[in-house]
Amino acid sequence: MSDAASPKRPRRWMLYAPVGLAAAAGVGFYAMLQGLQDGSYNPRGVPSVLLGKPAPDFSLPALEGVDLPALTAEDLRGPLPGPVLVNFWASWCAPCIIEHPQLMRLSREGVAVYGINYKDRVAEAGAFLRRHGNPYRRLGRDEPGRTAIDWGVYGVPETYLLDRQGMIRWRWAGPITTDTLESELRPLLRRFA
């Protein structure tokens, strides 16, 4: 009789498995919602294998028609006069327009913002900067996208913060909004000043 009872027991537990999975998913979803509310859940503060390391080697040509020097990895080697932002952007990128006022504000405040124009047409990139303003001190053109791959860029816009020693300390995938600027970036700029 015990042989007949044992096959029923595993089947009964199989009925409870979906309920357990649903409960676990509900707990995870609740934790995510709590994190969104208190700011501890950060879907765009994407980890990077480059954190704590110097920028990968690269040498990009200048953007023709824009009076800015080109950008190379040597420009990001420490010691630097202060923290530096490296911003990957493109004229065809709608979130880049959302982000641009924050970059302009940081540039006016004296933060060094270096740009890498990603897979863009020269004329459109120049027109974007003439229309919206130019926050960059240096600007490289990554038409093939190889430099973006070496940095681990998911898409544009994407921004990296380097400290005075030229080490990458922060990565943000997506536009830097006013909220991101105040809650995420400003404390880091003060910390690495």
PDB file of C-alpha atoms in Angstrom:
ATOM      1  CA  MET A   1       0.000   0.000   0.000  1.00  0.00           C
ATOM      2  CA  SER A   2       2.888   2.346   0.581  1.00  0.00           C
ATOM      3  CA  ASP A   3       3.963   1.794  -3.021  1.00  0.00           C
ATOM      4  CA  ALA A   4       0.604   3.043  -4.263  1.00  0.00           C
ATOM      5  CA  ALA A   5       0.743   6.153  -2.033  1.00  0.00           C
ATOM      6  CA  SER A   6       4.203   7.363  -3.049  1.00  0.00           C
ATOM      7  CA  PRO A   7       3.359   8.280  -6.689  1.00  0.00           C
ATOM      8  CA  LYS A   8       0.555  10.556  -5.465  1.00  0.00           C
ATOM      9  CA  ARG A   9       2.814  12.554  -3.173  1.00  0.00           C
ATOM     10  CA  PRO A  10       5.103  13.958  -5.911  1.00  0.00           C
ATOM     11  CA  ARG A  11       2.106  14.887  -8.002  1.00  0.00           C
ATOM     12  CA  ARG A  12       0.598  16.828  -5.111  1.00  0.00           C
ATOM     13  CA  TRP A  13       3.800  18.877  -4.741  1.00  0.00           C
ATOM     14  CA  MET A  14       3.753  19.618  -8.441  1.00  0.00           C
ATOM     15  CA  LEU A  15       0.419  21.342  -7.912  1.00  0.00           C
ATOM     16  CA  TYR A  16       2.022  23.698  -5.365  1.00  0.00           C
ATOM     17  CA  ALA A  17       5.044  24.599  -7.525  1.00  0.00           C
ATOM     18  CA  PRO A  18       3.223  27.213  -9.672  1.00  0.00           C
ATOM     19  CA  VAL A  19       1.804  28.823  -6.533  1.00  0.00           C
ATOM     20  CA  GLY A  20       5.294  29.036  -5.041  1.00  0.00           C
ATOM     21  CA  LEU A  21       6.737  30.538  -8.208  1.00  0.00           C
ATOM     22  CA  ALA A  22       3.936  33.091  -8.393  1.00  0.00           C
ATOM     23  CA  ALA A  23       4.530  34.055  -4.756  1.00  0.00           C
ATOM     24  CA  ALA A  24       8.274  34.471  -5.352  1.00  0.00           C
ATOM     25  CA  ALA A  25       7.616  36.624  -8.425  1.00  0.00           C
ATOM     26  CA  GLY A  26       5.187  38.736  -6.417  1.00  0.00           C
ATOM     27  CA  VAL A  27       7.762  39.323  -3.687  1.00  0.00           C
ATOM     28  CA  GLY A  28      10.362  40.321  -6.298  1.00  0.00           C
ATOM     29  CA  PHE A  29       7.948  42.689  -8.008  1.00  0.00           C
ATOM     30  CA  TYR A  30       7.021  44.260  -4.667  1.00  0.00           C
ATOM     31  CA  ALA A  31      10.714  44.763  -3.830  1.00  0.00           C
ATOM     32  CA  MET A  32      11.262  46.434  -7.221  1.00  0.00           C
ATOM     33  CA  LEU A  33       8.312  48.781  -6.636  1.00  0.00           C
ATOM     34  CA  GLN A  34       9.669  49.688  -3.204  1.00  0.00           C
ATOM     35  CA  GLY A  35      13.051  50.375  -4.774  1.00  0.00           C
ATOM     36  CA  LEU A  36      11.484  52.636  -7.377  1.00  0.00           C
ATOM     37  CA  GLN A  37       9.785  54.548  -4.612  1.00  0.00           C
ATOM     38  CA  ASP A  38      12.878  55.055  -2.432  1.00  0.00           C
ATOM     39  CA  GLY A  39      15.381  55.343  -5.302  1.00  0.00           C
ATOM     40  CA  SER A  40      17.411  52.244  -4.487  1.00  0.00           C
ATOM     41  CA  TYR A  41      16.373  50.416  -7.677  1.00  0.00           C
ATOM     42  CA  ASN A  42      18.391  51.818 -10.530  1.00  0.00           C
ATOM     43  CA  PRO A  43      17.626  50.172 -13.860  1.00  0.00           C
ATOM     44  CA  ARG A  44      20.050  52.398 -15.785  1.00  0.00           C
ATOM     45  CA  GLY A  45      23.031  52.432 -13.465  1.00  0.00           C
ATOM     46  CA  VAL A  46      24.316  49.498 -15.468  1.00  0.00           C
ATOM     47  CA  PRO A  47      27.372  47.684 -14.116  1.00  0.00           C
ATOM     48  CA  SER A  48      30.429  47.643 -16.322  1.00  0.00           C
ATOM     49  CA  VAL A  49      33.608  45.580 -16.438  1.00  0.00           C
ATOM     50  CA  LEU A  50      35.380  48.919 -16.962  1.00  0.00           C
ATOM     51  CA  LEU A  51      34.491  50.308 -13.513  1.00  0.00           C
ATOM     52  CA  GLY A  52      37.702  50.970 -11.605  1.00  0.00           C
ATOM     53  CA  LYS A  53      39.777  50.727 -14.782  1.00  0.00           C
ATOM     54  CA  PRO A  54      41.135  53.297 -17.236  1.00  0.00           C
ATOM     55  CA  ALA A  55      39.399  53.977 -20.538  1.00  0.00           C
ATOM     56  CA  PRO A  56      40.136  51.421 -23.230  1.00  0.00           C
ATOM     57  CA  ASP A  57      42.601  52.465 -25.923  1.00  0.00           C
ATOM     58  CA  PHE A  58      41.080  54.409 -28.800  1.00  0.00           C
ATOM     59  CA  SER A  59      41.851  57.249 -31.151  1.00  0.00           C
ATOM     60  CA  LEU A  60      38.979  59.018 -32.880  1.00  0.00           C
ATOM     61  CA  PRO A  61      39.082  61.720 -35.554  1.00  0.00           C
ATOM     62  CA  ALA A  62      37.528  65.103 -34.940  1.00  0.00           C
ATOM     63  CA  LEU A  63      34.059  65.866 -36.250  1.00  0.00           C
ATOM     64  CA  GLU A  64      34.554  67.882 -39.421  1.00  0.00           C
ATOM     65  CA  GLY A  65      32.980  71.331 -39.410  1.00  0.00           C
ATOM     66  CA  VAL A  66      33.030  71.606 -35.607  1.00  0.00           C
ATOM     67  CA  ASP A  67      35.892  73.564 -34.083  1.00  0.00           C
ATOM     68  CA  LEU A  68      36.856  70.996 -31.444  1.00  0.00           C
ATOM     69  CA  PRO A  69      39.916  68.808 -30.987  1.00  0.00           C
ATOM     70  CA  ALA A  70      39.674  65.059 -31.615  1.00  0.00           C
ATOM     71  CA  LEU A  71      39.470  62.593 -28.720  1.00  0.00           C
ATOM     72  CA  THR A  72      41.853  59.798 -27.800  1.00  0.00           C
ATOM     73  CA  ALA A  73      42.367  57.594 -24.765  1.00  0.00           C
ATOM     74  CA  GLU A  74      45.451  59.676 -23.953  1.00  0.00           C
ATOM     75  CA  ASP A  75      43.160  62.660 -23.286  1.00  0.00           C
ATOM     76  CA  LEU A  76      41.559  60.619 -20.487  1.00  0.00           C
ATOM     77  CA  ARG A  77      44.733  59.404 -18.775  1.00  0.00           C
ATOM     78  CA  GLY A  78      45.389  60.845 -15.336  1.00  0.00           C
ATOM     79  CA  PRO A  79      46.172  63.060 -13.720  1.00  0.00           C
ATOM     80  CA  LEU A  80      43.195  65.082 -14.906  1.00  0.00           C
ATOM     81  CA  PRO A  81      42.279  68.558 -13.560  1.00  0.00           C
ATOM     82  CA  GLY A  82      38.952  67.182 -12.284  1.00  0.00           C
ATOM     83  CA  PRO A  83      36.328  64.563 -13.016  1.00  0.00           C
ATOM     84  CA  VAL A  84      35.517  64.074 -16.698  1.00  0.00           C
ATOM     85  CA  LEU A  85      32.329  62.883 -18.381  1.00  0.00           C
ATOM     86  CA  VAL A  86      32.517  60.888 -21.610  1.00  0.00           C
ATOM     87  CA  ASN A  87      29.189  61.032 -23.402  1.00  0.00           C
ATOM     88  CA  PHE A  88      28.236  58.798 -26.338  1.00  0.00           C
ATOM     89  CA  TRP A  89      25.534  60.518 -28.428  1.00  0.00           C
ATOM     90  CA  ALA A  90      24.065  60.880 -31.928  1.00  0.00           C
ATOM     91  CA  SER A  91      21.919  63.425 -33.748  1.00  0.00           C
ATOM     92  CA  TRP A  92      19.339  60.728 -34.621  1.00  0.00           C
ATOM     93  CA  CYS A  93      18.915  59.828 -30.931  1.00  0.00           C
ATOM     94  CA  ALA A  94      15.713  61.291 -29.428  1.00  0.00           C
ATOM     95  CA  PRO A  95      16.806  60.681 -25.777  1.00  0.00           C
ATOM     96  CA  CYS A  96      19.987  62.643 -26.551  1.00  0.00           C
ATOM     97  CA  ILE A  97      17.806  65.745 -26.995  1.00  0.00           C
ATOM     98  CA  ILE A  98      16.285  65.141 -23.540  1.00  0.00           C
ATOM     99  CA  GLU A  99      19.742  64.804 -22.020  1.00  0.00           C
ATOM    100  CA  HIS A 100      21.390  67.730 -23.791  1.00  0.00           C
ATOM    101  CA  PRO A 101      20.266  70.560 -21.446  1.00  0.00           C
ATOM    102  CA  GLN A 102      21.887  68.743 -18.506  1.00  0.00           C
ATOM    103  CA  LEU A 103      25.155  68.406 -20.428  1.00  0.00           C
ATOM    104  CA  MET A 104      25.006  72.097 -21.330  1.00  0.00           C
ATOM    105  CA  ARG A 105      24.430  72.995 -17.680  1.00  0.00           C
ATOM    106  CA  LEU A 106      27.350  70.847 -16.519  1.00  0.00           C
ATOM    107  CA  SER A 107      29.601  72.382 -19.161  1.00  0.00           C
ATOM    108  CA  ARG A 108      28.651  75.925 -18.051  1.00  0.00           C
ATOM    109  CA  GLU A 109      29.471  74.896 -14.472  1.00  0.00           C
ATOM    110  CA  GLY A 110      32.983  73.915 -15.557  1.00  0.00           C
ATOM    111  CA  VAL A 111      32.628  70.132 -15.732  1.00  0.00           C
ATOM    112  CA  ALA A 112      34.758  68.670 -18.516  1.00  0.00           C
ATOM    113  CA  VAL A 113      32.384  66.907 -20.919  1.00  0.00           C
ATOM    114  CA  TYR A 114      33.969  64.967 -23.786  1.00  0.00           C
ATOM    115  CA  GLY A 115      31.794  63.614 -26.561  1.00  0.00           C
ATOM    116  CA  ILE A 116      31.883  60.566 -28.784  1.00  0.00           C
ATOM    117  CA  ASN A 117      29.554  60.919 -31.749  1.00  0.00           C
ATOM    118  CA  TYR A 118      28.228  57.434 -32.479  1.00  0.00           C
ATOM    119  CA  LYS A 119      27.380  56.131 -35.992  1.00  0.00           C
ATOM    120  CA  ASP A 120      26.218  59.526 -37.194  1.00  0.00           C
ATOM    121  CA  ARG A 121      26.443  61.626 -40.335  1.00  0.00           C
ATOM    122  CA  VAL A 122      28.833  64.562 -40.089  1.00  0.00           C
ATOM    123  CA  ALA A 123      26.348  67.167 -41.343  1.00  0.00           C
ATOM    124  CA  GLU A 124      23.567  66.034 -38.981  1.00  0.00           C
ATOM    125  CA  ALA A 125      25.900  65.898 -35.964  1.00  0.00           C
ATOM    126  CA  GLY A 126      27.142  69.428 -36.674  1.00  0.00           C
ATOM    127  CA  ALA A 127      23.588  70.702 -37.141  1.00  0.00           C
ATOM    128  CA  PHE A 128      22.561  69.115 -33.824  1.00  0.00           C
ATOM    129  CA  LEU A 129      25.305  70.999 -31.969  1.00  0.00           C
ATOM    130  CA  ARG A 130      24.523  74.294 -33.717  1.00  0.00           C
ATOM    131  CA  ARG A 131      20.815  73.913 -32.874  1.00  0.00           C
ATOM    132  CA  HIS A 132      21.121  72.702 -29.262  1.00  0.00           C
ATOM    133  CA  GLY A 133      24.523  74.063 -28.205  1.00  0.00           C
ATOM    134  CA  ASN A 134      27.902  72.438 -27.752  1.00  0.00           C
ATOM    135  CA  PRO A 135      28.780  71.164 -24.267  1.00  0.00           C
ATOM    136  CA  TYR A 136      31.923  69.298 -25.364  1.00  0.00           C
ATOM    137  CA  ARG A 137      35.575  70.239 -24.854  1.00  0.00           C
ATOM    138  CA  ARG A 138      36.723  67.439 -27.140  1.00  0.00           C
ATOM    139  CA  LEU A 139      34.723  65.453 -29.641  1.00  0.00           C
ATOM    140  CA  GLY A 140      35.591  62.248 -31.429  1.00  0.00           C
ATOM    141  CA  ARG A 141      33.699  60.619 -34.265  1.00  0.00           C
ATOM    142  CA  ASP A 142      32.990  56.888 -33.922  1.00  0.00           C
ATOM    143  CA  GLU A 143      31.340  56.213 -37.283  1.00  0.00           C
ATOM    144  CA  PRO A 144      31.966  52.443 -37.339  1.00  0.00           C
ATOM    145  CA  GLY A 145      31.019  52.056 -33.649  1.00  0.00           C
ATOM    146  CA  ARG A 146      34.163  50.128 -32.693  1.00  0.00           C
ATOM    147  CA  THR A 147      35.050  52.426 -29.788  1.00  0.00           C
ATOM    148  CA  ALA A 148      31.525  52.105 -28.405  1.00  0.00           C
ATOM    149  CA  ILE A 149      31.898  48.310 -28.480  1.00  0.00           C
ATOM    150  CA  ASP A 150      35.202  48.533 -26.585  1.00  0.00           C
ATOM    151  CA  TRP A 151      33.504  50.669 -23.917  1.00  0.00           C
ATOM    152  CA  GLY A 152      30.581  48.242 -23.692  1.00  0.00           C
ATOM    153  CA  VAL A 153      27.992  50.769 -24.849  1.00  0.00           C
ATOM    154  CA  TYR A 154      24.435  49.399 -25.044  1.00  0.00           C
ATOM    155  CA  GLY A 155      23.079  52.358 -27.012  1.00  0.00           C
ATOM    156  CA  VAL A 156      23.041  56.122 -27.020  1.00  0.00           C
ATOM    157  CA  PRO A 157      23.032  58.169 -24.966  1.00  0.00           C
ATOM    158  CA  GLU A 158      25.421  56.593 -22.523  1.00  0.00           C
ATOM    159  CA  THR A 159      27.730  58.434 -20.154  1.00  0.00           C
ATOM    160  CA  TYR A 160      30.805  57.508 -18.126  1.00  0.00           C
ATOM    161  CA  LEU A 161      32.409  59.425 -15.266  1.00  0.00           C
ATOM    162  CA  LEU A 162      36.195  59.301 -14.896  1.00  0.00           C
ATOM    163  CA  ASP A 163      37.991  60.463 -11.754  1.00  0.00           C
ATOM    164  CA  ARG A 164      41.160  62.604 -11.631  1.00  0.00           C
ATOM    165  CA  GLN A 165      43.326  59.512 -12.097  1.00  0.00           C
ATOM    166  CA  GLY A 166      41.445  58.621 -15.287  1.00  0.00           C
ATOM    167  CA  MET A 167      39.620  55.651 -13.751  1.00  0.00           C
ATOM    168  CA  ILE A 168      36.025  54.953 -14.800  1.00  0.00           C
ATOM    169  CA  ARG A 169      33.827  55.339 -11.711  1.00  0.00           C
ATOM    170  CA  TRP A 170      30.245  55.459 -13.029  1.00  0.00           C
ATOM    171  CA  ARG A 171      28.222  54.444 -16.050  1.00  0.00           C
ATOM    172  CA  TRP A 172      24.747  55.603 -17.008  1.00  0.00           C
ATOM    173  CA  ALA A 173      22.848  53.977 -19.883  1.00  0.00           C
ATOM    174  CA  GLY A 174      20.127  56.331 -21.085  1.00  0.00           C
ATOM    175  CA  PRO A 175      19.589  60.071 -20.889  1.00  0.00           C
ATOM    176  CA  ILE A 176      20.833  62.047 -17.921  1.00  0.00           C
ATOM    177  CA  THR A 177      17.677  63.738 -16.700  1.00  0.00           C
ATOM    178  CA  THR A 178      17.470  66.508 -14.105  1.00  0.00           C
ATOM    179  CA  ASP A 179      16.638  63.872 -11.498  1.00  0.00           C
ATOM    180  CA  THR A 180      19.611  61.718 -12.517  1.00  0.00           C
ATOM    181  CA  LEU A 181      21.870  64.747 -12.450  1.00  0.00           C
ATOM    182  CA  GLU A 182      20.861  65.732  -8.924  1.00  0.00           C
ATOM    183  CA  SER A 183      20.500  62.309  -7.301  1.00  0.00           C
ATOM    184  CA  GLU A 184      23.224  60.298  -9.061  1.00  0.00           C
ATOM    185  CA  LEU A 185      25.800  62.454 -10.789  1.00  0.00           C
ATOM    186  CA  ARG A 186      26.264  65.544  -8.599  1.00  0.00           C
ATOM    187  CA  PRO A 187      27.233  63.529  -5.497  1.00  0.00           C
ATOM    188  CA  LEU A 188      29.834  61.675  -7.583  1.00  0.00           C
ATOM    189  CA  LEU A 189      31.186  64.887  -9.092  1.00  0.00           C
ATOM    190  CA  ARG A 190      31.670  66.262  -5.551  1.00  0.00           C
ATOM    191  CA  ARG A 191      33.240  63.005  -4.380  1.00  0.00           C
ATOM    192  CA  PHE A 192      35.780  62.869  -7.207  1.00  0.00           C
ATOM    193  CA  ALA A 193      36.463  66.649  -7.431  1.00  0.00           C
TER     194      ALA A 193
END
